[in-house]
Amino acid sequence: MEYNIALIPGDGIGPEIVAEAVKVLDAVAEKYGHTFNYKKFLMGGCSIDVYGESLTDETLEEIKTYDSVLLGAVGGNVGHSNWYEIEPSKRPEAGLLKIRKGLGLFTNMRPALLYDELSGACPIKSELTEGGFDFVIMRELTGGLYFGDRYTKTIDGLRTAVDTLSYNEEEIRRIAKWAFEIARKRGKKVTSVDKANVLDSSRLWREVVHEVHADYQDVELEDMLVDNCAMQIVRDPKQFDVILTENMFGDILSDEASMVTGSIGMLSSASLGATKLGLYEPSHGSAPDIAGKNIANPLATIASAALMLKYSFDMEEESKAIEDAISQVLKDGYRTVDIYTEGTKKTSTTEMGDLVVERLK
Ligand code: IPM
Ligand code: MG
């Protein structure tokens, strides 16, 4: 098979980790007889430096013609305060929102997985995580507060700021379907998270999720209030399989979930929509403080490339091969500094990529 992949290395450690994921994709192509063509695009601070904005319309239009997108990370203002002194709609993070909306990526999937080999890094008491945990957050990505009307103005002499949280039933239905589909292939349980005791948008959310559930009776559905969910993630993470939630709640809960695994440098993510074109990126940020030092952990980006093979290219076997290679490298004791513990082997960014490639062959 032949596919065209848009690469967005971005800022900070982005270029280093994307380069390692490309190494791994090339190894997969060679082993399984595929062809992956790449082109690099500017987004984030690096694009502001050249074009004065995070993502130009031209870049977005060209990316739309690709089969998938692999993203490193954008933003991080260390030494680049000019990226943040421009109007908000042009700043690094705005590019991220623009590409999500522009490509129609309404589903964001973030796995929270406790790797056996790294269980020591998990900040939760070991008796609560015995046997590991493995859940995924399905976050709505193109609606809610992020994309509602907003303005700041003086009303009755008081500076007033307004952000709007709105969802229509179709926006809820399409992500709910994704959540049930994914749950069907995993632990067959969906926890739908809302704030239905206060918000109208959450009451509609709950109603529509239950309607969609009628077509997925083999999957268990439970509702959970978002404040309770935040607590349950640290109290008993093993109870979750698929967490389904709206944009803002998902933003917050997914950071919490990545933290409880103890290894945010390990977590991948996939943003998907109605077509096969998806955007794949690590869950962590651009880490400008360690950029250019060849010490960043490339495994989350490599794992994101594995998700790309699975969801955009239907390459289950190839995807699994990457995941197995990552596990093997960890079993063999190799660690980048973020996950290093006494007695393991300290490994650089480029060595880590090479080790995954060796195990793939
Ligand atoms: C994320 C990030 C973004 C978001 C920011 C950078 C706009 O926090 O992907 O979770 O809030 O969605
Ligand atoms: Mg976030």
Tab-separated table of C-alpha atoms in Angstrom, residues 165-169 172 194-208 246 249:
chain	number	residue	atom	x	y	z
A	165	LEU	CA	-20.856	26.067	25.768
A	166	SER	CA	-23.211	24.593	23.221
A	167	TYR	CA	-23.757	21.150	21.711
A	168	ASN	CA	-26.312	19.915	19.256
A	169	GLU	CA	-27.524	16.333	19.225
A	172	ILE	CA	-23.021	14.290	20.591
A	194	ASP	CA	-21.053	15.107	32.198
A	195	LYS	CA	-22.308	17.726	34.629
A	196	ALA	CA	-25.995	16.968	34.157
A	197	ASN	CA	-26.839	18.151	37.666
A	198	VAL	CA	-26.094	21.710	36.498
A	199	LEU	CA	-25.692	22.140	32.735
A	200	ASP	CA	-28.292	21.941	29.981
A	201	SER	CA	-25.638	20.863	27.482
A	202	SER	CA	-24.848	17.938	29.799
A	203	ARG	CA	-28.485	16.950	30.132
A	204	LEU	CA	-28.766	16.757	26.347
A	205	TRP	CA	-25.447	14.901	26.257
A	206	ARG	CA	-26.773	12.258	28.626
A	207	GLU	CA	-30.059	11.892	26.758
A	208	VAL	CA	-28.406	11.446	23.358
A	246	GLU	CA	-17.206	16.735	25.981
A	249	PHE	CA	-13.969	18.029	30.515
